[in-house]
Amino acid sequence: GAVVSQHPSWVICKSGTSVKIECRSLDFQATTMFWYRQFPKQSLMLMATSNEGSKATYEQGVEKDKFLINHASLTLSTLTVTSAHPEDSSFYICSERGLYNEQFFGPGTRLTVL
Amino acid sequence: GENVEQHPSTLSVQEGDSAVIKCTYSDSASNYFPWYKQELGKRPQLIIDIRSNVGEKKDQRIAVTLNKTAKHFSLHITETQPEDSAVYFCAATPLGQLTFGSGTQLTVLP
């Protein structure tokens, strides 16, 4: 399957700052990537679908102005958490869609907002 | 949109016994049903998947069954081992974006 990397693997920041998470497809041109969020002991929740060259599609309840997604190339999608607060602390995972709807997940980014 | 329900939330079995996890979905257009194993702090790992044109699929100790009419699918793990202990998620999708079940914490007791 495809190889997806994510950076950073973990980040600690102060409340009010912004954090950028990168998701890279290392061996596949990903026109569609997905961003998920997972709180402790909970399931993965889809935040948004990132399409190369166009605006992301956000799920209901996800603030697009707070979670900025950019997918400027076929190998890179970024998620910026703006003005982060403690309640944004979570495990953020990206994935890319394969040719047959399968998904290849990145290793995830653990965000802790103090 | 799609809604996926998963049961049970926790499951303890003796080593060597079988484990069964069940999921139901709501969107009849869903056509891809993967199962993931997730260990603490790590990414979900695909263990088996099934598509809507197939009723059953098996890979060594792991099998998945799909009943499209009833809109449910199940994961079967036979001869469980302690290393099978993890959280398992089912998922469904009609268009690519996955809707996950709530997860099952499987504990295999030695």
mmCIF file of C-alpha atoms in Angstrom:
data_model
loop_
_atom_site.group_PDB
_atom_site.id
_atom_site.type_symbol
_atom_site.label_atom_id
_atom_site.label_comp_id
_atom_site.label_asym_id
_atom_site.label_seq_id
_atom_site.Cartn_x
_atom_site.Cartn_y
_atom_site.Cartn_z
ATOM 1 C CA GLY A 1 0.000 0.000 0.000
ATOM 2 C CA ALA A 2 0.868 3.666 -0.128
ATOM 3 C CA VAL A 3 3.217 5.204 2.402
ATOM 4 C CA VAL A 4 2.030 8.286 4.267
ATOM 5 C CA SER A 5 4.164 10.322 6.610
ATOM 6 C CA GLN A 6 3.073 12.916 9.114
ATOM 7 C CA HIS A 7 5.042 15.615 10.852
ATOM 8 C CA PRO A 8 5.434 16.339 13.668
ATOM 9 C CA SER A 9 4.644 13.129 15.526
ATOM 10 C CA TRP A 10 3.898 15.103 18.644
ATOM 11 C CA VAL A 11 3.682 18.778 19.576
ATOM 12 C CA ILE A 12 3.071 20.718 22.752
ATOM 13 C CA CYS A 13 2.010 24.328 22.444
ATOM 14 C CA LYS A 14 0.604 27.158 24.507
ATOM 15 C CA SER A 15 -3.024 28.134 24.332
ATOM 16 C CA GLY A 16 -3.648 30.706 21.626
ATOM 17 C CA THR A 17 -0.851 29.641 19.301
ATOM 18 C CA SER A 18 -1.232 27.968 15.918
ATOM 19 C CA VAL A 19 0.116 24.573 14.983
ATOM 20 C CA LYS A 20 0.696 23.177 11.504
ATOM 21 C CA ILE A 21 0.637 19.447 10.816
ATOM 22 C CA GLU A 22 1.973 18.085 7.536
ATOM 23 C CA CYS A 23 0.791 14.955 5.801
ATOM 24 C CA ARG A 24 2.882 13.648 2.928
ATOM 25 C CA SER A 25 2.242 10.922 0.431
ATOM 26 C CA LEU A 26 5.646 9.396 -0.229
ATOM 27 C CA ASP A 27 4.948 7.108 -3.149
ATOM 28 C CA PHE A 28 1.534 7.976 -4.521
ATOM 29 C CA GLN A 29 -0.095 11.028 -6.045
ATOM 30 C CA ALA A 30 -2.945 11.654 -3.664
ATOM 31 C CA THR A 31 -5.708 13.795 -5.101
ATOM 32 C CA THR A 32 -7.792 13.151 -2.001
ATOM 33 C CA MET A 33 -6.623 13.054 1.581
ATOM 34 C CA PHE A 34 -8.638 12.883 4.777
ATOM 35 C CA TRP A 35 -8.069 14.375 8.200
ATOM 36 C CA TYR A 36 -9.347 12.598 11.291
ATOM 37 C CA ARG A 37 -9.301 13.474 14.969
ATOM 38 C CA GLN A 38 -9.284 10.941 17.774
ATOM 39 C CA PHE A 39 -9.847 11.832 21.421
ATOM 40 C CA PRO A 40 -8.618 9.395 24.106
ATOM 41 C CA LYS A 41 -10.593 6.153 24.225
ATOM 42 C CA GLN A 42 -12.792 7.288 21.343
ATOM 43 C CA SER A 43 -13.158 6.480 17.690
ATOM 44 C CA LEU A 44 -11.731 8.331 14.726
ATOM 45 C CA MET A 45 -13.912 11.175 13.573
ATOM 46 C CA LEU A 46 -13.598 12.575 10.084
ATOM 47 C CA MET A 47 -12.870 16.299 10.177
ATOM 48 C CA ALA A 48 -12.502 17.133 6.516
ATOM 49 C CA THR A 49 -11.754 15.871 3.054
ATOM 50 C CA SER A 50 -8.822 17.574 1.387
ATOM 51 C CA ASN A 51 -8.808 17.792 -2.388
ATOM 52 C CA GLU A 52 -5.727 18.801 -4.326
ATOM 53 C CA GLY A 53 -6.145 22.217 -5.878
ATOM 54 C CA SER A 54 -9.524 23.009 -4.359
ATOM 55 C CA LYS A 55 -11.118 23.894 -1.048
ATOM 56 C CA ALA A 56 -11.481 21.255 1.605
ATOM 57 C CA THR A 57 -14.868 19.836 2.486
ATOM 58 C CA TYR A 58 -15.524 20.031 6.213
ATOM 59 C CA GLU A 59 -17.761 17.757 8.252
ATOM 60 C CA GLN A 60 -20.636 19.216 10.185
ATOM 61 C CA GLY A 61 -19.475 20.814 13.411
ATOM 62 C CA VAL A 62 -15.874 21.323 12.316
ATOM 63 C CA GLU A 63 -14.937 25.004 12.110
ATOM 64 C CA LYS A 64 -13.204 25.648 8.808
ATOM 65 C CA ASP A 65 -11.708 28.918 10.059
ATOM 66 C CA LYS A 66 -10.135 27.139 12.994
ATOM 67 C CA PHE A 67 -8.862 24.063 11.174
ATOM 68 C CA LEU A 68 -7.258 25.345 7.991
ATOM 69 C CA ILE A 69 -6.523 22.732 5.379
ATOM 70 C CA ASN A 70 -4.294 23.265 2.390
ATOM 71 C CA HIS A 71 -3.668 20.669 -0.304
ATOM 72 C CA ALA A 72 -1.509 22.554 -2.746
ATOM 73 C CA SER A 73 0.253 19.562 -4.272
ATOM 74 C CA LEU A 74 -0.448 15.909 -4.953
ATOM 75 C CA THR A 75 1.899 14.842 -2.192
ATOM 76 C CA LEU A 76 1.259 17.313 0.624
ATOM 77 C CA SER A 77 -1.748 18.299 2.688
ATOM 78 C CA THR A 78 -1.451 20.491 5.769
ATOM 79 C CA LEU A 79 -3.770 21.041 8.707
ATOM 80 C CA THR A 80 -3.283 24.208 10.751
ATOM 81 C CA VAL A 81 -4.997 24.423 14.100
ATOM 82 C CA THR A 82 -5.376 28.155 14.675
ATOM 83 C CA SER A 83 -5.594 29.703 18.122
ATOM 84 C CA ALA A 84 -5.358 26.296 19.728
ATOM 85 C CA HIS A 85 -7.032 25.678 23.075
ATOM 86 C CA PRO A 86 -6.777 22.783 25.528
ATOM 87 C CA GLU A 87 -9.950 21.212 24.126
ATOM 88 C CA ASP A 88 -8.154 20.865 20.765
ATOM 89 C CA SER A 89 -5.696 18.453 22.356
ATOM 90 C CA SER A 90 -6.136 15.241 20.437
ATOM 91 C CA PHE A 91 -4.560 12.697 18.092
ATOM 92 C CA TYR A 92 -4.761 13.973 14.508
ATOM 93 C CA ILE A 93 -4.388 11.419 11.718
ATOM 94 C CA CYS A 94 -4.350 11.950 7.990
ATOM 95 C CA SER A 95 -4.959 9.350 5.332
ATOM 96 C CA GLU A 96 -4.852 9.142 1.597
ATOM 97 C CA ARG A 97 -7.384 7.387 -0.552
ATOM 98 C CA GLY A 98 -6.192 4.616 -2.799
ATOM 99 C CA LEU A 99 -7.509 3.658 -6.189
ATOM 100 C CA TYR A 100 -10.182 1.336 -4.767
ATOM 101 C CA ASN A 101 -11.384 3.463 -1.818
ATOM 102 C CA GLU A 102 -8.961 1.871 0.605
ATOM 103 C CA GLN A 103 -7.180 4.284 2.935
ATOM 104 C CA PHE A 104 -3.573 4.525 3.999
ATOM 105 C CA PHE A 105 -3.068 6.258 7.321
ATOM 106 C CA GLY A 106 -0.247 8.448 8.468
ATOM 107 C CA PRO A 107 1.332 7.711 11.859
ATOM 108 C CA GLY A 108 -0.619 10.491 13.549
ATOM 109 C CA THR A 109 0.260 13.668 15.452
ATOM 110 C CA ARG A 110 -0.346 13.969 19.170
ATOM 111 C CA LEU A 111 -1.262 17.594 19.944
ATOM 112 C CA THR A 112 -1.216 18.834 23.523
ATOM 113 C CA VAL A 113 -2.324 22.392 24.180
ATOM 114 C CA LEU A 114 -1.362 23.778 27.575
ATOM 115 C CA GLY B 1 -24.708 10.404 6.063
ATOM 116 C CA GLU B 2 -23.450 7.000 7.076
ATOM 117 C CA ASN B 3 -23.859 5.775 10.642
ATOM 118 C CA VAL B 4 -21.925 2.765 11.904
ATOM 119 C CA GLU B 5 -22.683 1.012 15.179
ATOM 120 C CA GLN B 6 -20.275 -1.473 16.725
ATOM 121 C CA HIS B 7 -20.720 -4.055 19.480
ATOM 122 C CA PRO B 8 -19.494 -4.988 21.974
ATOM 123 C CA SER B 9 -17.451 -2.096 23.326
ATOM 124 C CA THR B 10 -15.280 -4.478 25.352
ATOM 125 C CA LEU B 11 -14.601 -8.161 24.865
ATOM 126 C CA SER B 12 -12.469 -10.505 26.938
ATOM 127 C CA VAL B 13 -11.684 -14.015 25.730
ATOM 128 C CA GLN B 14 -9.379 -16.784 26.817
ATOM 129 C CA GLU B 15 -6.368 -17.439 24.665
ATOM 130 C CA GLY B 16 -7.293 -19.910 21.956
ATOM 131 C CA ASP B 17 -10.959 -18.990 21.946
ATOM 132 C CA SER B 18 -12.730 -17.103 19.158
ATOM 133 C CA ALA B 19 -13.758 -13.458 19.202
ATOM 134 C CA VAL B 20 -16.607 -11.924 17.223
ATOM 135 C CA ILE B 21 -17.245 -8.217 16.756
ATOM 136 C CA LYS B 22 -20.343 -6.970 14.983
ATOM 137 C CA CYS B 23 -21.169 -3.767 13.116
ATOM 138 C CA THR B 24 -24.234 -2.371 11.434
ATOM 139 C CA TYR B 25 -24.379 0.438 8.919
ATOM 140 C CA SER B 26 -27.143 2.677 7.649
ATOM 141 C CA ASP B 27 -26.243 3.770 4.122
ATOM 142 C CA SER B 28 -27.188 1.132 1.557
ATOM 143 C CA ALA B 29 -24.764 2.802 -0.872
ATOM 144 C CA SER B 30 -21.768 1.808 1.274
ATOM 145 C CA ASN B 31 -19.641 -0.651 -0.639
ATOM 146 C CA TYR B 32 -16.366 -0.955 1.239
ATOM 147 C CA PHE B 33 -16.023 -2.277 4.785
ATOM 148 C CA PRO B 34 -12.556 -2.350 6.341
ATOM 149 C CA TRP B 35 -11.552 -3.525 9.809
ATOM 150 C CA TYR B 36 -8.697 -1.882 11.673
ATOM 151 C CA LYS B 37 -6.614 -2.834 14.667
ATOM 152 C CA GLN B 38 -5.238 0.045 16.692
ATOM 153 C CA GLU B 39 -2.675 -0.180 19.430
ATOM 154 C CA LEU B 40 -2.306 2.620 21.924
ATOM 155 C CA GLY B 41 -0.857 5.776 20.384
ATOM 156 C CA LYS B 42 -0.489 4.253 16.930
ATOM 157 C CA ARG B 43 -2.229 4.542 13.613
ATOM 158 C CA PRO B 44 -5.063 2.197 12.682
ATOM 159 C CA GLN B 45 -3.753 -0.882 10.918
ATOM 160 C CA LEU B 46 -5.898 -2.526 8.250
ATOM 161 C CA ILE B 47 -6.359 -6.202 9.087
ATOM 162 C CA ILE B 48 -9.010 -7.216 6.585
ATOM 163 C CA ASP B 49 -11.605 -5.623 4.328
ATOM 164 C CA ILE B 50 -14.562 -6.690 2.274
ATOM 165 C CA ARG B 51 -16.442 -5.172 -0.615
ATOM 166 C CA SER B 52 -20.152 -5.298 -1.252
ATOM 167 C CA ASN B 53 -19.922 -7.866 -4.035
ATOM 168 C CA VAL B 54 -18.548 -10.479 -1.633
ATOM 169 C CA GLY B 55 -20.245 -12.175 1.321
ATOM 170 C CA GLU B 56 -17.235 -13.544 3.163
ATOM 171 C CA LYS B 57 -13.486 -13.194 3.176
ATOM 172 C CA LYS B 58 -10.860 -15.038 5.174
ATOM 173 C CA ASP B 59 -7.198 -14.441 5.875
ATOM 174 C CA GLN B 60 -5.650 -17.075 8.138
ATOM 175 C CA ARG B 61 -7.214 -16.597 11.609
ATOM 176 C CA ILE B 62 -9.281 -13.585 10.579
ATOM 177 C CA ALA B 63 -12.541 -13.594 8.650
ATOM 178 C CA VAL B 64 -15.167 -11.017 7.810
ATOM 179 C CA THR B 65 -18.757 -11.626 6.770
ATOM 180 C CA LEU B 66 -21.116 -9.164 5.138
ATOM 181 C CA ASN B 67 -24.894 -9.270 4.973
ATOM 182 C CA LYS B 68 -25.981 -6.476 2.646
ATOM 183 C CA THR B 69 -29.674 -7.107 3.120
ATOM 184 C CA ALA B 70 -29.433 -6.699 6.867
ATOM 185 C CA LYS B 71 -26.683 -4.076 6.585
ATOM 186 C CA HIS B 72 -24.340 -5.750 8.999
ATOM 187 C CA PHE B 73 -20.836 -7.139 8.909
ATOM 188 C CA SER B 74 -18.785 -9.040 11.432
ATOM 189 C CA LEU B 75 -15.170 -9.740 12.278
ATOM 190 C CA HIS B 76 -14.207 -13.209 13.430
ATOM 191 C CA ILE B 77 -10.854 -13.971 15.007
ATOM 192 C CA THR B 78 -10.118 -17.609 15.732
ATOM 193 C CA GLU B 79 -7.434 -19.121 17.969
ATOM 194 C CA THR B 80 -6.889 -15.780 19.662
ATOM 195 C CA GLN B 81 -3.456 -14.907 20.989
ATOM 196 C CA PRO B 82 -2.368 -12.298 23.561
ATOM 197 C CA GLU B 83 -0.942 -10.147 20.758
ATOM 198 C CA ASP B 84 -4.451 -9.836 19.343
ATOM 199 C CA SER B 85 -5.280 -7.600 22.322
ATOM 200 C CA ALA B 86 -6.010 -4.099 20.955
ATOM 201 C CA VAL B 87 -8.872 -1.846 19.943
ATOM 202 C CA TYR B 88 -10.661 -2.917 16.777
ATOM 203 C CA PHE B 89 -12.668 -0.559 14.595
ATOM 204 C CA CYS B 90 -15.046 -1.328 11.788
ATOM 205 C CA ALA B 91 -15.753 1.250 9.112
ATOM 206 C CA ALA B 92 -17.926 1.765 6.073
ATOM 207 C CA THR B 93 -17.883 4.056 3.091
ATOM 208 C CA PRO B 94 -19.852 4.705 -0.080
ATOM 209 C CA LEU B 95 -17.520 7.339 -1.527
ATOM 210 C CA GLY B 96 -14.138 7.051 0.140
ATOM 211 C CA GLN B 97 -14.442 8.927 3.416
ATOM 212 C CA LEU B 98 -14.689 6.386 6.218
ATOM 213 C CA THR B 99 -17.273 6.380 8.980
ATOM 214 C CA PHE B 100 -15.892 4.410 11.912
ATOM 215 C CA GLY B 101 -17.638 2.363 14.528
ATOM 216 C CA SER B 102 -17.060 3.231 18.167
ATOM 217 C CA GLY B 103 -14.434 0.546 18.675
ATOM 218 C CA THR B 104 -14.076 -2.700 20.616
ATOM 219 C CA GLN B 105 -11.385 -3.208 23.233
ATOM 220 C CA LEU B 106 -10.381 -6.853 22.847
ATOM 221 C CA THR B 107 -8.432 -8.445 25.666
ATOM 222 C CA VAL B 108 -7.056 -11.940 25.223
ATOM 223 C CA LEU B 109 -6.351 -13.519 28.581
ATOM 224 C CA PRO B 110 -3.404 -15.921 28.788
#
